[in-house]
Amino acid sequence: GAVVSQHPSWVICKSGTSVKIECRSLDFQATTMFWYRQFPKQSLMLMATSNEGSKATYEQGVEKDKFLINHASLTLSTLTVTSAHPEDSSFYICSASTLLADGRSSYNEQFFGPGTRLTVL
Amino acid sequence: KNEVEQSPQNLTAQEGEFITINCSYSVGISALHWLQQHPGGGIVSLFMLSSGKKKHGRLIATINIQEKHSSLHITASHPRDSAVYICAVRVRYGGATNKLIFGTGTLLAVQP
């Protein structure tokens, strides 16, 4: 099956530093990658949608200058949290979308990464 | 009101019990996903439905498009089924791109 990896799986950093999180599709090419944030006991919230070679589309309320997304290839997207603060502490999850076919039709399927837990001190 | 509502929010069951988790949505969708999230955080996609019913092992998912409702059933539940189960609907977004809107999840604990 399709595998999506994230690195690192967890990171602790000091306030004011920048943190980069990588999302890779290991055995398929992803047409689109999504970045989500999940606070404790809450559901996933979409932060941005990223297509290879183009600028990411950010959801309302998500600062694009704070959460920099680079989608350099069809298998790699990165999220950089710039000048991180304690309120940025969260669980960040990426997913990668690819086109699948089941014999009758084609459809986009999302495969999720294992997540990255960011703690900002 | 959330666009995707799940019930119950928390569910405790005894091993072997039949479990049902419900999901209702208020938007037009192209598909509905059931996801499983374990305590470590990783998410696994269980089903993607656009109509009818799907079965995989002890898991069954159904969807009624007219009523905008889906159910996830677990037969002969086991402690290893303990996890958060999340309903997510796929909506069209910015042309051809689809995005998922997530429910708040159902925390299931199956006791031995």
JSON list of C-alpha atoms in Angstrom, two decimals, chain A residues 4 11 16 19 21 23 26 30 32-33 38 40 46-47 57 65-67 74 78 87 91 100 112-115 120:
[
{"chain": "A", "resi": 4, "resn": "VAL", "atom": "CA", "xyz": [3.78, 8.42, 3.62]},
{"chain": "A", "resi": 11, "resn": "VAL", "atom": "CA", "xyz": [10.80, 17.77, 18.01]},
{"chain": "A", "resi": 16, "resn": "GLY", "atom": "CA", "xyz": [11.99, 31.82, 18.43]},
{"chain": "A", "resi": 19, "resn": "VAL", "atom": "CA", "xyz": [11.51, 23.98, 12.68]},
{"chain": "A", "resi": 21, "resn": "ILE", "atom": "CA", "xyz": [9.05, 19.05, 8.98]},
{"chain": "A", "resi": 23, "resn": "CYS", "atom": "CA", "xyz": [6.61, 14.77, 4.34]},
{"chain": "A", "resi": 26, "resn": "LEU", "atom": "CA", "xyz": [7.68, 6.68, -0.41]},
{"chain": "A", "resi": 30, "resn": "ALA", "atom": "CA", "xyz": [1.64, 12.65, -4.94]},
{"chain": "A", "resi": 32, "resn": "THR", "atom": "CA", "xyz": [-1.21, 17.08, -3.95]},
{"chain": "A", "resi": 33, "resn": "MET", "atom": "CA", "xyz": [-0.03, 17.16, -0.35]},
{"chain": "A", "resi": 38, "resn": "GLN", "atom": "CA", "xyz": [-4.29, 18.72, 15.53]},
{"chain": "A", "resi": 40, "resn": "PRO", "atom": "CA", "xyz": [-5.17, 17.73, 21.98]},
{"chain": "A", "resi": 46, "resn": "LEU", "atom": "CA", "xyz": [-6.45, 21.70, 7.35]},
{"chain": "A", "resi": 47, "resn": "MET", "atom": "CA", "xyz": [-3.70, 24.30, 7.25]},
{"chain": "A", "resi": 57, "resn": "THR", "atom": "CA", "xyz": [-3.09, 27.46, -0.79]},
{"chain": "A", "resi": 65, "resn": "ASP", "atom": "CA", "xyz": [4.69, 33.73, 6.42]},
{"chain": "A", "resi": 66, "resn": "LYS", "atom": "CA", "xyz": [4.72, 31.73, 9.63]},
{"chain": "A", "resi": 67, "resn": "PHE", "atom": "CA", "xyz": [4.06, 28.32, 8.12]},
{"chain": "A", "resi": 74, "resn": "LEU", "atom": "CA", "xyz": [6.11, 14.92, -6.42]},
{"chain": "A", "resi": 78, "resn": "THR", "atom": "CA", "xyz": [8.17, 20.53, 3.72]},
{"chain": "A", "resi": 87, "resn": "GLU", "atom": "CA", "xyz": [1.17, 28.27, 21.03]},
{"chain": "A", "resi": 91, "resn": "PHE", "atom": "CA", "xyz": [0.63, 17.59, 16.27]},
{"chain": "A", "resi": 100, "resn": "LEU", "atom": "CA", "xyz": [-6.21, 5.55, -8.00]},
{"chain": "A", "resi": 112, "resn": "PHE", "atom": "CA", "xyz": [-1.65, 10.06, 5.90]},
{"chain": "A", "resi": 113, "resn": "GLY", "atom": "CA", "xyz": [1.77, 10.40, 7.44]},
{"chain": "A", "resi": 114, "resn": "PRO", "atom": "CA", "xyz": [2.42, 9.32, 11.04]},
{"chain": "A", "resi": 115, "resn": "GLY", "atom": "CA", "xyz": [2.55, 12.90, 12.29]},
{"chain": "A", "resi": 120, "resn": "VAL", "atom": "CA", "xyz": [7.98, 24.73, 21.73]}
]
